[in-house]
Amino acid sequence: AQSVTQLGSHVSVSEGALVLLRCNYSSSVPPYLFWYVQYPNQGLQLLLKYTTGATLVKGINGFEAEFKKSETSFHLTKPSAHMSDAAEYFCAVSERSSASKIIFGSGTRLSIRP
Amino acid sequence: SQTIHQWPATLVQPVGSPLSLECTVEGTSNPNLYWYRQAAGRGLQLLFYSVGIGQISSEVPQNLSASRPQDRQFILSSKKLLLSDSGFYLCAWTRDREAFFGQGTRLTVV
């Protein structure tokens, strides 16, 4: 069965510093992988996704993530944090062989220090 | 373009009362539909998903149920709410595995 693990329920970085949010997955075959962002009291919106091809995926707001099959990871990074990046971030996985079901990680709350 | 509507935005209900949350999708046909719950300090828990009218898969046993009476309508229900049902409920549909979410319903059971 597929699953997603996000290490660190809360990450705090200084404005301008590197953002690194970790995500590891468990799946029988390389799945589709996603990062979503959620602002307070709102639904989730897609930051980026990996389906096939290039393993480094670029998303909105300067975020990117790299699919590493050998490490079963899909960590999210941003070179320089901005105050507006403060939100909750969710990693998600969907198996290629499944007709549906998207499984989300437990989320990481990102705080930005001035 | 496709849009997803979810209502109400907030709801306060007493323990033991019934629940009905509605979600509708516009601009697409035969979408895969989902209900997730986000409890305070926890991630998104998949409750139900549906690949077609009348087809409901339940992920977690509980006192909630879901129905899909029409192609683009997904309803989350309960006959008797528990305190533990409090949380933020999100409806979503998917295209090419990408999920599109409604704005959510904040349910407080008192």
PDB file of C-alpha atoms in Angstrom:
ATOM      1  CA  ALA A   1       0.000   0.000   0.000  1.00  0.00           C
ATOM      2  CA  GLN A   2       1.164   3.480  -0.752  1.00  0.00           C
ATOM      3  CA  SER A   3       2.029   5.902   2.008  1.00  0.00           C
ATOM      4  CA  VAL A   4       3.695   9.256   2.492  1.00  0.00           C
ATOM      5  CA  THR A   5       5.903  10.439   5.335  1.00  0.00           C
ATOM      6  CA  GLN A   6       6.723  14.081   5.913  1.00  0.00           C
ATOM      7  CA  LEU A   7       9.575  14.557   8.365  1.00  0.00           C
ATOM      8  CA  GLY A   8       9.017  17.527  10.645  1.00  0.00           C
ATOM      9  CA  SER A   9       5.548  18.804  11.417  1.00  0.00           C
ATOM     10  CA  HIS A  10       6.926  22.333  11.796  1.00  0.00           C
ATOM     11  CA  VAL A  11       9.855  24.003  10.037  1.00  0.00           C
ATOM     12  CA  SER A  12      11.010  27.541  10.758  1.00  0.00           C
ATOM     13  CA  VAL A  13      13.478  29.442   8.585  1.00  0.00           C
ATOM     14  CA  SER A  14      14.625  33.029   8.322  1.00  0.00           C
ATOM     15  CA  GLU A  15      13.488  35.216   5.461  1.00  0.00           C
ATOM     16  CA  GLY A  16      15.930  34.749   2.596  1.00  0.00           C
ATOM     17  CA  ALA A  17      17.131  31.362   3.820  1.00  0.00           C
ATOM     18  CA  LEU A  18      16.838  28.036   2.051  1.00  0.00           C
ATOM     19  CA  VAL A  19      13.585  26.146   2.505  1.00  0.00           C
ATOM     20  CA  LEU A  20      13.771  22.345   2.621  1.00  0.00           C
ATOM     21  CA  LEU A  21      10.669  20.277   3.342  1.00  0.00           C
ATOM     22  CA  ARG A  22      11.157  16.531   3.358  1.00  0.00           C
ATOM     23  CA  CYS A  23       8.914  13.866   1.872  1.00  0.00           C
ATOM     24  CA  ASN A  24       9.454  10.133   1.526  1.00  0.00           C
ATOM     25  CA  TYR A  25       7.025   7.731  -0.025  1.00  0.00           C
ATOM     26  CA  SER A  26       6.342   4.037  -0.023  1.00  0.00           C
ATOM     27  CA  SER A  27       5.005   2.457  -3.193  1.00  0.00           C
ATOM     28  CA  SER A  28       5.484  -0.737  -5.149  1.00  0.00           C
ATOM     29  CA  VAL A  29       6.282   1.216  -8.316  1.00  0.00           C
ATOM     30  CA  PRO A  30       7.354   4.853  -8.769  1.00  0.00           C
ATOM     31  CA  PRO A  31       4.142   6.802  -8.272  1.00  0.00           C
ATOM     32  CA  TYR A  32       2.895  10.201  -9.244  1.00  0.00           C
ATOM     33  CA  LEU A  33       4.095  12.719  -6.648  1.00  0.00           C
ATOM     34  CA  PHE A  34       2.713  16.095  -5.655  1.00  0.00           C
ATOM     35  CA  TRP A  35       3.269  19.033  -3.344  1.00  0.00           C
ATOM     36  CA  TYR A  36       0.324  21.145  -2.271  1.00  0.00           C
ATOM     37  CA  VAL A  37       0.157  24.344  -0.216  1.00  0.00           C
ATOM     38  CA  GLN A  38      -2.630  25.347   2.139  1.00  0.00           C
ATOM     39  CA  TYR A  39      -3.174  28.829   3.505  1.00  0.00           C
ATOM     40  CA  PRO A  40      -5.285  29.234   6.683  1.00  0.00           C
ATOM     41  CA  ASN A  41      -8.921  28.179   6.351  1.00  0.00           C
ATOM     42  CA  GLN A  42      -8.591  27.465   2.655  1.00  0.00           C
ATOM     43  CA  GLY A  43      -8.435  24.452   0.411  1.00  0.00           C
ATOM     44  CA  LEU A  44      -5.190  23.131  -1.040  1.00  0.00           C
ATOM     45  CA  GLN A  45      -3.574  24.293  -4.250  1.00  0.00           C
ATOM     46  CA  LEU A  46      -1.019  22.485  -6.341  1.00  0.00           C
ATOM     47  CA  LEU A  47       2.590  23.674  -6.165  1.00  0.00           C
ATOM     48  CA  LEU A  48       4.127  21.094  -8.491  1.00  0.00           C
ATOM     49  CA  LYS A  49       3.883  17.493  -9.598  1.00  0.00           C
ATOM     50  CA  TYR A  50       6.058  14.699 -10.942  1.00  0.00           C
ATOM     51  CA  THR A  51       4.582  12.236 -13.380  1.00  0.00           C
ATOM     52  CA  THR A  52       7.376  11.202 -15.712  1.00  0.00           C
ATOM     53  CA  GLY A  53      10.478  12.539 -17.404  1.00  0.00           C
ATOM     54  CA  ALA A  54      12.787  15.064 -15.777  1.00  0.00           C
ATOM     55  CA  THR A  55      13.243  14.303 -12.092  1.00  0.00           C
ATOM     56  CA  LEU A  56      13.692  17.950 -11.100  1.00  0.00           C
ATOM     57  CA  VAL A  57      10.312  19.599 -11.199  1.00  0.00           C
ATOM     58  CA  LYS A  58       9.746  23.334 -11.015  1.00  0.00           C
ATOM     59  CA  GLY A  59       6.548  24.747  -9.589  1.00  0.00           C
ATOM     60  CA  ILE A  60       4.903  28.018  -8.732  1.00  0.00           C
ATOM     61  CA  ASN A  61       6.300  30.660  -6.377  1.00  0.00           C
ATOM     62  CA  GLY A  62       9.908  29.568  -6.951  1.00  0.00           C
ATOM     63  CA  PHE A  63       9.522  26.101  -5.442  1.00  0.00           C
ATOM     64  CA  GLU A  64      11.032  22.968  -6.924  1.00  0.00           C
ATOM     65  CA  ALA A  65      11.285  19.302  -5.973  1.00  0.00           C
ATOM     66  CA  GLU A  66      13.459  16.431  -7.079  1.00  0.00           C
ATOM     67  CA  PHE A  67      12.270  12.861  -7.476  1.00  0.00           C
ATOM     68  CA  LYS A  68      14.954  10.448  -6.246  1.00  0.00           C
ATOM     69  CA  LYS A  69      13.918   6.882  -6.875  1.00  0.00           C
ATOM     70  CA  SER A  70      16.868   5.374  -5.010  1.00  0.00           C
ATOM     71  CA  GLU A  71      15.929   7.336  -1.895  1.00  0.00           C
ATOM     72  CA  THR A  72      12.143   7.157  -2.446  1.00  0.00           C
ATOM     73  CA  SER A  73      12.096  10.884  -1.772  1.00  0.00           C
ATOM     74  CA  PHE A  74      10.499  13.997  -3.208  1.00  0.00           C
ATOM     75  CA  HIS A  75      11.829  16.868  -1.099  1.00  0.00           C
ATOM     76  CA  LEU A  76      10.563  20.402  -1.695  1.00  0.00           C
ATOM     77  CA  THR A  77      13.022  23.296  -1.825  1.00  0.00           C
ATOM     78  CA  LYS A  78      13.144  27.021  -2.402  1.00  0.00           C
ATOM     79  CA  PRO A  79      16.451  28.919  -2.483  1.00  0.00           C
ATOM     80  CA  SER A  80      15.226  32.019  -0.658  1.00  0.00           C
ATOM     81  CA  ALA A  81      12.225  32.102   1.677  1.00  0.00           C
ATOM     82  CA  HIS A  82       9.715  34.922   1.555  1.00  0.00           C
ATOM     83  CA  MET A  83       7.286  35.911   4.300  1.00  0.00           C
ATOM     84  CA  SER A  84       4.393  34.976   2.014  1.00  0.00           C
ATOM     85  CA  ASP A  85       5.631  31.358   1.953  1.00  0.00           C
ATOM     86  CA  ALA A  86       4.333  30.808   5.481  1.00  0.00           C
ATOM     87  CA  ALA A  87       1.689  28.086   5.107  1.00  0.00           C
ATOM     88  CA  GLU A  88       1.149  24.370   5.490  1.00  0.00           C
ATOM     89  CA  TYR A  89       2.656  22.097   2.853  1.00  0.00           C
ATOM     90  CA  PHE A  90       1.463  18.633   1.964  1.00  0.00           C
ATOM     91  CA  CYS A  91       3.229  15.936   0.003  1.00  0.00           C
ATOM     92  CA  ALA A  92       0.937  13.488  -1.815  1.00  0.00           C
ATOM     93  CA  VAL A  93       1.238  10.280  -3.804  1.00  0.00           C
ATOM     94  CA  SER A  94      -0.945   8.454  -6.279  1.00  0.00           C
ATOM     95  CA  GLU A  95      -0.057   5.044  -7.629  1.00  0.00           C
ATOM     96  CA  ARG A  96       0.173   4.679 -11.396  1.00  0.00           C
ATOM     97  CA  SER A  97      -1.691   1.393 -11.334  1.00  0.00           C
ATOM     98  CA  SER A  98      -4.608   2.690  -9.303  1.00  0.00           C
ATOM     99  CA  ALA A  99      -7.687   4.247 -10.866  1.00  0.00           C
ATOM    100  CA  SER A 100      -7.853   6.872  -8.188  1.00  0.00           C
ATOM    101  CA  LYS A 101      -6.941   7.696  -4.599  1.00  0.00           C
ATOM    102  CA  ILE A 102      -4.505  10.378  -3.700  1.00  0.00           C
ATOM    103  CA  ILE A 103      -2.865   9.868  -0.314  1.00  0.00           C
ATOM    104  CA  PHE A 104      -1.532  12.879   1.570  1.00  0.00           C
ATOM    105  CA  GLY A 105       1.203  13.189   4.156  1.00  0.00           C
ATOM    106  CA  SER A 106       0.569  14.690   7.564  1.00  0.00           C
ATOM    107  CA  GLY A 107       1.740  18.118   6.485  1.00  0.00           C
ATOM    108  CA  THR A 108       4.562  20.482   7.444  1.00  0.00           C
ATOM    109  CA  ARG A 109       3.847  23.943   8.758  1.00  0.00           C
ATOM    110  CA  LEU A 110       6.406  26.423   7.422  1.00  0.00           C
ATOM    111  CA  SER A 111       7.076  29.561   9.472  1.00  0.00           C
ATOM    112  CA  ILE A 112       9.237  32.410   8.224  1.00  0.00           C
ATOM    113  CA  ARG A 113      11.203  34.545  10.704  1.00  0.00           C
ATOM    114  CA  PRO A 114      11.780  38.206   9.759  1.00  0.00           C
TER     115      PRO A 114
ATOM    116  CA  SER B   1     -13.204  26.103 -16.866  1.00  0.00           C
ATOM    117  CA  GLN B   2     -13.876  23.753 -14.002  1.00  0.00           C
ATOM    118  CA  THR B   3     -14.976  24.907 -10.572  1.00  0.00           C
ATOM    119  CA  ILE B   4     -15.809  23.132  -7.364  1.00  0.00           C
ATOM    120  CA  HIS B   5     -18.327  24.403  -4.850  1.00  0.00           C
ATOM    121  CA  GLN B   6     -18.523  23.282  -1.260  1.00  0.00           C
ATOM    122  CA  TRP B   7     -20.943  24.484   1.388  1.00  0.00           C
ATOM    123  CA  PRO B   8     -21.477  25.599   4.023  1.00  0.00           C
ATOM    124  CA  ALA B   9     -18.180  27.276   4.862  1.00  0.00           C
ATOM    125  CA  THR B  10     -18.704  26.927   8.613  1.00  0.00           C
ATOM    126  CA  LEU B  11     -21.075  24.853  10.677  1.00  0.00           C
ATOM    127  CA  VAL B  12     -21.688  24.422  14.391  1.00  0.00           C
ATOM    128  CA  GLN B  13     -23.762  21.386  15.294  1.00  0.00           C
ATOM    129  CA  PRO B  14     -24.714  19.744  18.601  1.00  0.00           C
ATOM    130  CA  VAL B  15     -23.645  16.213  19.426  1.00  0.00           C
ATOM    131  CA  GLY B  16     -26.163  13.697  18.109  1.00  0.00           C
ATOM    132  CA  SER B  17     -27.507  15.931  15.356  1.00  0.00           C
ATOM    133  CA  PRO B  18     -27.405  14.938  11.661  1.00  0.00           C
ATOM    134  CA  LEU B  19     -24.964  16.295   9.093  1.00  0.00           C
ATOM    135  CA  SER B  20     -25.117  16.961   5.387  1.00  0.00           C
ATOM    136  CA  LEU B  21     -22.260  18.611   3.498  1.00  0.00           C
ATOM    137  CA  GLU B  22     -22.595  19.108  -0.219  1.00  0.00           C
ATOM    138  CA  CYS B  23     -20.048  19.417  -2.970  1.00  0.00           C
ATOM    139  CA  THR B  24     -20.649  20.050  -6.653  1.00  0.00           C
ATOM    140  CA  VAL B  25     -18.293  20.289  -9.605  1.00  0.00           C
ATOM    141  CA  GLU B  26     -18.922  22.309 -12.754  1.00  0.00           C
ATOM    142  CA  GLY B  27     -17.266  22.193 -16.142  1.00  0.00           C
ATOM    143  CA  THR B  28     -16.345  18.522 -16.278  1.00  0.00           C
ATOM    144  CA  SER B  29     -18.065  15.176 -16.509  1.00  0.00           C
ATOM    145  CA  ASN B  30     -17.532  11.914 -14.639  1.00  0.00           C
ATOM    146  CA  PRO B  31     -14.940  13.326 -12.244  1.00  0.00           C
ATOM    147  CA  ASN B  32     -13.336  11.277  -9.471  1.00  0.00           C
ATOM    148  CA  LEU B  33     -14.586  12.853  -6.265  1.00  0.00           C
ATOM    149  CA  TYR B  34     -13.123  12.793  -2.761  1.00  0.00           C
ATOM    150  CA  TRP B  35     -13.946  13.768   0.813  1.00  0.00           C
ATOM    151  CA  TYR B  36     -11.023  14.471   3.136  1.00  0.00           C
ATOM    152  CA  ARG B  37     -10.994  15.494   6.783  1.00  0.00           C
ATOM    153  CA  GLN B  38      -8.316  17.621   8.355  1.00  0.00           C
ATOM    154  CA  ALA B  39      -8.347  17.538  12.140  1.00  0.00           C
ATOM    155  CA  ALA B  40      -6.502  20.154  14.174  1.00  0.00           C
ATOM    156  CA  GLY B  41      -2.756  19.500  14.016  1.00  0.00           C
ATOM    157  CA  ARG B  42      -3.162  16.514  11.734  1.00  0.00           C
ATOM    158  CA  GLY B  43      -2.860  15.888   8.023  1.00  0.00           C
ATOM    159  CA  LEU B  44      -5.510  15.100   5.457  1.00  0.00           C
ATOM    160  CA  GLN B  45      -7.354  11.870   6.046  1.00  0.00           C
ATOM    161  CA  LEU B  46      -9.097  10.356   3.039  1.00  0.00           C
ATOM    162  CA  LEU B  47     -12.668   9.504   4.040  1.00  0.00           C
ATOM    163  CA  PHE B  48     -14.430   8.537   0.808  1.00  0.00           C
ATOM    164  CA  TYR B  49     -13.805   8.553  -2.904  1.00  0.00           C
ATOM    165  CA  SER B  50     -16.045   7.914  -5.861  1.00  0.00           C
ATOM    166  CA  VAL B  51     -15.283   7.050  -9.483  1.00  0.00           C
ATOM    167  CA  GLY B  52     -18.908   7.271 -10.656  1.00  0.00           C
ATOM    168  CA  ILE B  53     -22.563   7.686  -9.734  1.00  0.00           C
ATOM    169  CA  GLY B  54     -23.498   5.412  -6.862  1.00  0.00           C
ATOM    170  CA  GLN B  55     -19.915   4.134  -6.512  1.00  0.00           C
ATOM    171  CA  ILE B  56     -18.480   4.959  -3.098  1.00  0.00           C
ATOM    172  CA  SER B  57     -15.316   3.602  -1.507  1.00  0.00           C
ATOM    173  CA  SER B  58     -14.857   4.084   2.212  1.00  0.00           C
ATOM    174  CA  GLU B  59     -11.357   4.423   3.580  1.00  0.00           C
ATOM    175  CA  VAL B  60     -11.983   4.716   7.293  1.00  0.00           C
ATOM    176  CA  PRO B  61     -14.779   3.051   9.282  1.00  0.00           C
ATOM    177  CA  GLN B  62     -16.732   5.685  11.168  1.00  0.00           C
ATOM    178  CA  ASN B  63     -20.193   7.127  11.614  1.00  0.00           C
ATOM    179  CA  LEU B  64     -19.959   9.109   8.380  1.00  0.00           C
ATOM    180  CA  SER B  65     -21.323   8.099   4.998  1.00  0.00           C
ATOM    181  CA  ALA B  66     -21.122   9.489   1.476  1.00  0.00           C
ATOM    182  CA  SER B  67     -23.405   9.433  -1.525  1.00  0.00           C
ATOM    183  CA  ARG B  68     -23.158  10.454  -5.151  1.00  0.00           C
ATOM    184  CA  PRO B  69     -26.696  10.904  -6.444  1.00  0.00           C
ATOM    185  CA  GLN B  70     -25.587  12.750  -9.585  1.00  0.00           C
ATOM    186  CA  ASP B  71     -22.435  12.750 -11.687  1.00  0.00           C
ATOM    187  CA  ARG B  72     -21.069  15.991 -10.265  1.00  0.00           C
ATOM    188  CA  GLN B  73     -22.578  15.929  -6.765  1.00  0.00           C
ATOM    189  CA  PHE B  74     -20.947  14.381  -3.724  1.00  0.00           C
ATOM    190  CA  ILE B  75     -22.588  14.458  -0.294  1.00  0.00           C
ATOM    191  CA  LEU B  76     -21.101  13.703   3.110  1.00  0.00           C
ATOM    192  CA  SER B  77     -23.588  12.725   5.806  1.00  0.00           C
ATOM    193  CA  SER B  78     -23.975  11.547   9.351  1.00  0.00           C
ATOM    194  CA  LYS B  79     -27.057  10.466  11.267  1.00  0.00           C
ATOM    195  CA  LYS B  80     -25.591  11.385  14.664  1.00  0.00           C
ATOM    196  CA  LEU B  81     -22.527  13.564  15.043  1.00  0.00           C
ATOM    197  CA  LEU B  82     -19.821  12.869  17.622  1.00  0.00           C
ATOM    198  CA  LEU B  83     -17.469  15.391  19.198  1.00  0.00           C
ATOM    199  CA  SER B  84     -14.628  13.689  17.348  1.00  0.00           C
ATOM    200  CA  ASP B  85     -16.256  14.579  14.017  1.00  0.00           C
ATOM    201  CA  SER B  86     -15.100  18.175  14.437  1.00  0.00           C
ATOM    202  CA  GLY B  87     -12.621  19.236  11.807  1.00  0.00           C
ATOM    203  CA  PHE B  88     -12.077  20.826   8.430  1.00  0.00           C
ATOM    204  CA  TYR B  89     -13.750  18.884   5.622  1.00  0.00           C
ATOM    205  CA  LEU B  90     -12.478  19.213   2.086  1.00  0.00           C
ATOM    206  CA  CYS B  91     -14.054  18.042  -1.124  1.00  0.00           C
ATOM    207  CA  ALA B  92     -11.871  17.484  -4.167  1.00  0.00           C
ATOM    208  CA  TRP B  93     -11.986  16.228  -7.737  1.00  0.00           C
ATOM    209  CA  THR B  94      -9.114  14.986  -9.856  1.00  0.00           C
ATOM    210  CA  ARG B  95      -7.935  15.336 -13.438  1.00  0.00           C
ATOM    211  CA  ASP B  96      -4.824  13.487 -14.553  1.00  0.00           C
ATOM    212  CA  ARG B  97      -4.244  12.653 -10.883  1.00  0.00           C
ATOM    213  CA  GLU B  98      -4.070  16.357  -9.994  1.00  0.00           C
ATOM    214  CA  ALA B  99      -6.525  17.233  -7.217  1.00  0.00           C
ATOM    215  CA  PHE B 100      -8.597  20.410  -7.160  1.00  0.00           C
ATOM    216  CA  PHE B 101     -10.038  21.353  -3.802  1.00  0.00           C
ATOM    217  CA  GLY B 102     -13.055  23.219  -2.565  1.00  0.00           C
ATOM    218  CA  GLN B 103     -12.666  25.919   0.050  1.00  0.00           C
ATOM    219  CA  GLY B 104     -13.582  23.554   2.858  1.00  0.00           C
ATOM    220  CA  THR B 105     -16.181  23.362   5.629  1.00  0.00           C
ATOM    221  CA  ARG B 106     -15.168  24.048   9.214  1.00  0.00           C
ATOM    222  CA  LEU B 107     -17.358  21.767  11.340  1.00  0.00           C
ATOM    223  CA  THR B 108     -17.503  22.234  15.102  1.00  0.00           C
ATOM    224  CA  VAL B 109     -19.495  19.710  17.086  1.00  0.00           C
ATOM    225  CA  VAL B 110     -20.508  21.034  20.503  1.00  0.00           C
TER     226      VAL B 110
END
